[in-house]
Amino acid sequence: MKLVVVGAAGRMGRTLIRIVAETPGMVLTGAVEREGAAEIGADAGLLAGLEANDVKVTDDPLPAFAKADGVLDFTSPAATLQFSELAAQARIVHVIGTTGIGPEEETRIEAAARHAPVIKSGNMSLGVNLLAVLVREAAKALDDDFDIEVLEMHHRHKVDAPSGTALLLGQAAAEGRGIDLAQHSVRVRDGHTGARERGDIGFATLRGGSVIGEHSVVLAGEGEVIELTHKAGDRTIFARGAAKAALWGRAKKPGLYSMADVLGLNKEQDR
Ligand SMILES: NC(=O)C1=CN([C@@H]2O[C@H](COP(=O)(O)OP(=O)(O)OC[C@H]3O[C@@H](n4cnc5c(N)ncnc54)[C@H](OP(=O)(O)O)[C@@H]3O)[C@@H](O)[C@H]2O)C=CC1
Ligand SMILES: O=C(O)C1=N[C@H](C(=O)O)C[C@H](O)C1
């Protein structure tokens, strides 16, 4: 499978280039960065700490997409929107790891997914997607005597909050409870907030240092607290998930899919 990595010079972009190089059945055919980026023209292999691979970083996605089967995209919401339209035109698989995507952009990505397979998830790791299944089950088993709070910590460079993973876990909890997350989520608390509303799902965000990504869902009842936690030790867990998603998506019809679809976890949930 011929793949393009967009945002090639980023933290995830460099990790993805390494994972593509070591994944059987995959080859890197394009590496795209933002216009004016210092890495334009650089060898993508060297950029990722590998041997030179003769793929030069470009700021022109169109020719790269035209000769590829898929694109791995961990960039920014604006860039992802642009790439989703180009991937749809080229009819190639678009794997989206970018977080912080708003409702308007979401609608346009759904439109692009009518023309090509799109796999999108706030977290591409096996562990977090399994955690979401556990959270859904826990929220279903316990009534709203148990207050649900989602905690996350990430490195100091992260620009969006709550994290895509925190929102994914909050959504799983809301589904387990049979409620609409938008109606019950509390994203900020400051000053005299009043007592906690029964049934709310709270979010708390920490930023600092080089933390790759840590998430906990806390279910707090009278006299007992349950904590479900995932800690990412390495960005390769996300990149391996993205590579798996691309290979899976190649055989799929156009549509918007999740990492739970790729991992077969939605079937478990439907049983
Ligand atoms: N779903 C998941 O499993 C995961 C998701 N993420 C998400 O992935 C995204 C990227 O994270 P991370 O790698 O840490 O961020 P980085 O800032 O390190 O990387 C993003 C890269 O994309 C580049 N970029 C931005 N706009 C464009 C464009 N128009 N064309 C080409 N390249 C562009 C950036 O360039 P510049 O610096 O010049 O802006 C940068 O090099 C975030 O949204 C993050 O939350 C991260 C890890 C896992
Ligand atoms: O920005 C990051 O780094 C990460 N972003 C994703 C998120 O928003 O949840 C996934 C992972 O936690 C790392």
Coordinates of C-alpha atoms and ligand atoms in Angstrom, one line a residue:
M1 CA 0.0 0.0 0.0
K2 CA 1.4 3.4 -1.1
L3 CA 1.1 6.0 1.7
V4 CA 1.6 9.7 2.1
V5 CA 2.3 11.1 5.5
V6 CA 1.1 14.7 5.9
G7 CA 2.5 16.9 8.7
A8 CA 5.7 14.8 8.1
A9 CA 7.9 17.0 10.3
G10 CA 5.6 16.8 13.3
R11 CA 5.9 14.6 16.4
M12 CA 3.4 12.1 14.9
G13 CA 4.6 12.7 11.3
R14 CA 8.1 11.5 12.1
T15 CA 6.8 8.5 14.1
L16 CA 4.5 7.6 11.2
I17 CA 7.4 7.6 8.7
R18 CA 9.2 5.1 10.9
I19 CA 6.2 2.9 11.3
V20 CA 5.4 2.8 7.6
A21 CA 9.0 1.8 6.9
E22 CA 8.8 -1.2 9.3
T23 CA 5.2 -2.3 8.3
P24 CA 5.1 -5.2 5.8
G25 CA 3.0 -4.3 2.7
M26 CA 3.5 -0.5 3.1
V27 CA 5.7 1.9 1.4
L28 CA 6.1 5.7 1.9
T29 CA 5.6 7.5 -1.4
G30 CA 5.0 11.0 -0.2
A31 CA 5.7 13.3 2.7
V32 CA 3.9 16.7 2.9
E33 CA 4.6 19.7 5.1
R34 CA 3.2 23.2 5.3
E35 CA 4.2 25.8 2.7
G36 CA 7.3 27.6 3.9
A37 CA 8.3 24.8 6.4
A38 CA 12.1 24.5 6.9
E39 CA 11.9 20.8 6.1
I40 CA 10.6 21.2 2.5
G41 CA 13.0 19.4 0.2
A42 CA 14.5 17.3 3.0
D43 CA 14.7 13.5 2.7
A44 CA 11.8 12.0 4.7
G45 CA 13.8 9.0 5.9
L46 CA 16.6 11.2 7.3
L47 CA 14.0 13.5 8.9
A48 CA 12.5 10.5 10.8
G49 CA 16.0 9.3 11.9
L50 CA 16.1 6.4 9.3
E51 CA 18.3 5.8 6.2
A52 CA 17.6 8.1 3.3
N53 CA 14.5 6.9 1.4
D54 CA 14.5 9.3 -1.6
V55 CA 11.1 10.7 -0.7
K56 CA 11.5 14.5 -0.6
V57 CA 9.2 16.5 1.7
T58 CA 6.9 18.6 -0.4
D59 CA 4.4 21.4 0.2
D60 CA 2.2 20.2 -2.8
P61 CA -0.1 17.4 -1.6
L62 CA -2.0 16.9 -5.0
P63 CA 0.7 15.0 -7.0
A64 CA 1.6 13.0 -3.8
F65 CA -2.1 12.0 -3.3
A66 CA -2.6 11.2 -7.0
K67 CA -0.1 8.3 -6.9
A68 CA -0.9 6.9 -3.4
D69 CA -3.5 4.5 -1.9
G70 CA -3.8 6.3 1.4
V71 CA -2.9 9.3 3.6
L72 CA -1.9 9.3 7.3
D73 CA -2.9 12.7 8.7
F74 CA -2.0 14.0 12.2
T75 CA -1.9 17.7 11.6
S76 CA -4.4 20.5 12.4
P77 CA -8.2 20.8 11.9
A78 CA -7.8 23.3 9.0
A79 CA -5.1 21.2 7.2
T80 CA -7.2 18.0 7.8
L81 CA -10.2 19.6 6.1
Q82 CA -8.1 20.5 3.1
F83 CA -6.6 17.0 3.0
S84 CA -10.0 15.3 3.3
E85 CA -11.2 17.1 0.2
L86 CA -8.1 16.1 -1.8
A87 CA -8.2 12.5 -0.6
A88 CA -11.9 12.3 -1.6
Q89 CA -11.0 13.6 -5.1
A90 CA -8.2 11.0 -5.4
R91 CA -10.5 8.3 -3.9
I92 CA -7.8 7.2 -1.4
V93 CA -8.1 6.1 2.2
H94 CA -7.8 9.0 4.7
V95 CA -6.7 8.1 8.2
I96 CA -7.4 11.1 10.5
G97 CA -5.8 11.3 13.9
T98 CA -6.0 15.1 14.2
T99 CA -8.0 16.3 17.2
G100 CA -9.8 19.6 18.0
I101 CA -12.0 19.3 14.9
G102 CA -15.2 21.3 15.3
P103 CA -18.8 20.5 14.2
E104 CA -18.6 22.4 10.9
E105 CA -15.3 20.7 9.9
E106 CA -16.9 17.4 11.0
T107 CA -19.8 17.9 8.6
R108 CA -17.4 18.6 5.7
I109 CA -15.3 15.5 6.6
E110 CA -18.6 13.4 6.5
A111 CA -19.2 14.8 3.0
A112 CA -15.7 13.8 1.9
A113 CA -16.3 10.3 3.3
R114 CA -19.1 9.8 0.7
H115 CA -16.3 9.5 -1.9
A116 CA -13.6 7.5 -0.1
P117 CA -13.0 5.5 3.1
V118 CA -12.2 7.8 6.1
I119 CA -11.0 6.4 9.4
K120 CA -11.1 9.0 12.2
S121 CA -10.4 8.6 15.9
G122 CA -9.3 10.8 18.7
N123 CA -7.0 8.0 19.7
M124 CA -5.7 5.3 17.4
S125 CA -4.2 3.0 20.1
L126 CA -5.6 -0.4 20.9
G127 CA -5.5 0.3 24.7
V128 CA -7.6 3.5 24.6
N129 CA -10.2 1.9 22.3
L130 CA -10.5 -1.1 24.7
L131 CA -10.7 1.4 27.6
A132 CA -13.7 3.1 25.9
V133 CA -15.5 -0.3 25.8
L134 CA -14.8 -0.8 29.5
V135 CA -16.0 2.8 30.3
R136 CA -19.2 2.2 28.4
E137 CA -19.9 -1.0 30.3
A138 CA -19.0 0.6 33.7
A139 CA -21.3 3.6 33.0
K140 CA -24.1 1.2 32.0
A141 CA -23.7 -0.9 35.1
L142 CA -23.6 1.9 37.6
D143 CA -26.4 4.5 37.9
D144 CA -25.9 8.2 38.4
D145 CA -25.2 7.7 42.1
F146 CA -21.7 7.4 40.6
D147 CA -20.3 10.8 39.3
I148 CA -18.2 10.5 36.1
E149 CA -15.1 12.7 35.6
V150 CA -12.6 12.4 32.8
L151 CA -9.0 13.5 33.5
E152 CA -6.3 14.0 31.0
M153 CA -2.6 15.1 30.9
H154 CA -0.5 15.9 27.9
H155 CA 2.8 17.6 27.0
R156 CA 3.2 21.3 27.1
H157 CA 2.9 21.7 23.2
K158 CA -0.7 20.4 22.9
V159 CA -3.0 23.0 21.5
D160 CA -6.5 21.6 22.0
A161 CA -8.5 20.7 25.1
P162 CA -10.2 18.5 26.2
S163 CA -8.1 16.0 24.3
G164 CA -9.7 14.0 21.5
T165 CA -9.3 10.9 23.7
A166 CA -11.0 12.6 26.7
L167 CA -14.0 13.4 24.5
L168 CA -14.0 9.8 23.1
L169 CA -14.1 8.5 26.6
G170 CA -16.7 11.0 27.7
Q171 CA -18.8 9.9 24.7
A172 CA -18.4 6.2 25.7
A173 CA -19.6 7.1 29.3
A174 CA -22.6 9.0 27.9
E175 CA -23.5 6.1 25.6
G176 CA -23.3 3.7 28.6
R177 CA -25.6 6.0 30.6
G178 CA -27.9 6.5 27.6
I179 CA -27.5 10.3 27.7
D180 CA -26.4 13.1 25.3
L181 CA -22.9 14.1 26.1
A182 CA -23.4 17.7 24.8
Q183 CA -26.3 18.2 27.3
H184 CA -24.3 16.8 30.3
S185 CA -20.7 17.7 29.8
V186 CA -18.9 20.2 32.1
R187 CA -15.7 21.3 30.5
V188 CA -14.7 24.1 32.8
R189 CA -15.1 24.8 36.5
D190 CA -14.0 28.1 38.0
G191 CA -15.1 30.2 41.0
H192 CA -18.4 29.6 42.8
T193 CA -19.8 26.9 40.6
G194 CA -22.5 25.5 42.9
A195 CA -22.7 21.8 43.7
R196 CA -22.2 19.2 41.0
E197 CA -25.3 18.3 39.0
R198 CA -26.3 14.7 39.2
G199 CA -25.6 13.0 35.8
D200 CA -23.0 15.5 34.6
I201 CA -19.8 14.2 33.0
G202 CA -16.9 16.5 34.0
F203 CA -13.6 17.1 32.2
A204 CA -10.3 18.2 33.7
T205 CA -7.2 19.1 31.6
L206 CA -3.5 19.1 32.7
R207 CA -0.7 20.2 30.5
G208 CA 3.1 20.0 31.1
G209 CA 6.5 18.6 30.2
S210 CA 6.7 15.8 27.7
V211 CA 3.8 13.6 28.9
I212 CA 2.6 11.7 25.7
G213 CA -0.9 11.2 26.9
E214 CA -2.6 10.0 30.1
H215 CA -6.3 9.5 30.6
S216 CA -8.4 8.4 33.6
V217 CA -12.2 8.0 33.9
V218 CA -13.2 8.3 37.5
L219 CA -16.6 6.9 38.7
A220 CA -17.0 8.3 42.2
G221 CA -19.8 7.0 44.4
E222 CA -20.6 7.3 48.1
G223 CA -17.6 5.6 49.9
E224 CA -16.0 4.1 46.8
V225 CA -14.2 5.3 43.7
I226 CA -13.4 3.3 40.5
E227 CA -10.7 4.6 38.2
L228 CA -10.1 3.3 34.7
T229 CA -6.7 4.5 33.3
H230 CA -4.6 4.4 30.2
K231 CA -1.0 5.7 29.9
A232 CA 0.8 6.1 26.6
G233 CA 4.5 5.4 26.9
D234 CA 5.4 5.9 23.3
R235 CA 3.8 7.6 20.2
T236 CA 4.3 4.4 18.1
I237 CA 1.0 3.0 19.7
F238 CA -0.9 5.7 17.7
A239 CA 1.2 5.3 14.5
R240 CA 0.8 1.5 14.5
G241 CA -3.0 1.9 15.0
A242 CA -3.0 4.4 12.0
A243 CA -1.1 1.9 9.8
K244 CA -3.5 -0.8 10.7
A245 CA -6.4 1.5 9.9
A246 CA -5.0 2.3 6.5
L247 CA -4.6 -1.4 5.5
W248 CA -8.1 -2.1 6.9
G249 CA -9.6 0.9 5.0
R250 CA -8.2 -0.2 1.7
A251 CA -10.8 -2.9 1.4
K252 CA -13.7 -0.8 2.5
K253 CA -16.4 1.2 0.7
P254 CA -16.5 5.0 1.1
G255 CA -17.7 5.9 4.5
L256 CA -16.7 7.4 7.9
Y257 CA -15.3 4.7 10.2
S258 CA -13.8 4.7 13.7
M259 CA -10.9 2.9 15.2
A260 CA -13.4 0.7 17.1
D261 CA -14.6 -0.5 13.6
V262 CA -11.0 -1.3 12.6
L263 CA -10.4 -3.2 15.8
G264 CA -13.8 -5.0 15.7
L265 CA -14.8 -3.5 19.1
N266 CA -18.1 -2.2 17.9
K267 CA -19.3 -5.9 17.4
E268 CA -18.6 -6.6 21.1
Q269 CA -20.6 -3.6 22.1
D270 CA -23.6 -4.6 20.0
R271 CA -23.8 -8.1 21.6
Ligands
LIG1 N1 -5.6 10.3 17.3 C1 -4.5 9.9 17.8 O1 -4.2 8.8 18.2 C2 -3.5 11.0 18.1 C3 -3.8 12.3 17.7 N2 -2.8 13.3 17.8 C4 -3.2 14.5 17.2 O2 -2.4 14.7 16.0 C5 -2.2 16.1 15.8 C6 -0.8 16.4 15.6 O3 -0.1 16.1 16.8 P1 1.5 16.3 16.9 O4 2.2 15.4 15.9 O5 1.9 16.2 18.3 O6 1.6 17.9 16.4 P2 2.8 18.6 15.7 O7 2.6 20.1 15.8 O8 4.1 18.1 16.2 O9 2.7 18.1 14.2 C7 1.7 18.6 13.2 C8 2.5 18.9 12.0 O10 1.5 19.2 10.9 C9 2.0 20.3 10.2 N3 1.0 21.0 9.5 C10 0.1 21.9 9.9 N4 -0.6 22.4 8.9 C11 -0.2 21.7 7.8 C12 -0.5 21.8 6.4 N5 -1.5 22.6 5.9 N6 0.2 21.0 5.5 C13 1.1 20.1 5.9 N7 1.5 20.1 7.2 C14 0.9 20.8 8.1 C15 2.7 21.1 11.3 O11 3.5 22.1 10.8 P3 3.7 23.5 11.6 O12 4.4 23.1 12.9 O13 4.4 24.4 10.7 O14 2.3 24.0 11.9 C16 3.4 20.1 12.1 O15 4.7 19.7 11.5 C17 -2.9 16.8 17.0 O16 -4.2 17.2 16.6 C18 -2.9 15.7 18.1 O17 -3.9 15.9 19.0 C19 -1.6 13.0 18.3 C20 -1.2 11.8 18.7 C21 -2.2 10.7 18.7
LIG2 O1 -1.7 15.8 21.1 C1 -1.3 14.6 21.5 O2 -0.1 14.4 21.7 C2 -2.3 13.6 21.6 N1 -3.5 13.8 21.1 C3 -4.6 12.9 21.1 C4 -5.7 13.4 21.9 O3 -6.1 14.6 21.8 O4 -6.3 12.7 22.7 C5 -4.2 11.5 21.4 C6 -3.0 11.3 22.4 O5 -3.5 11.4 23.7 C7 -1.9 12.2 22.1

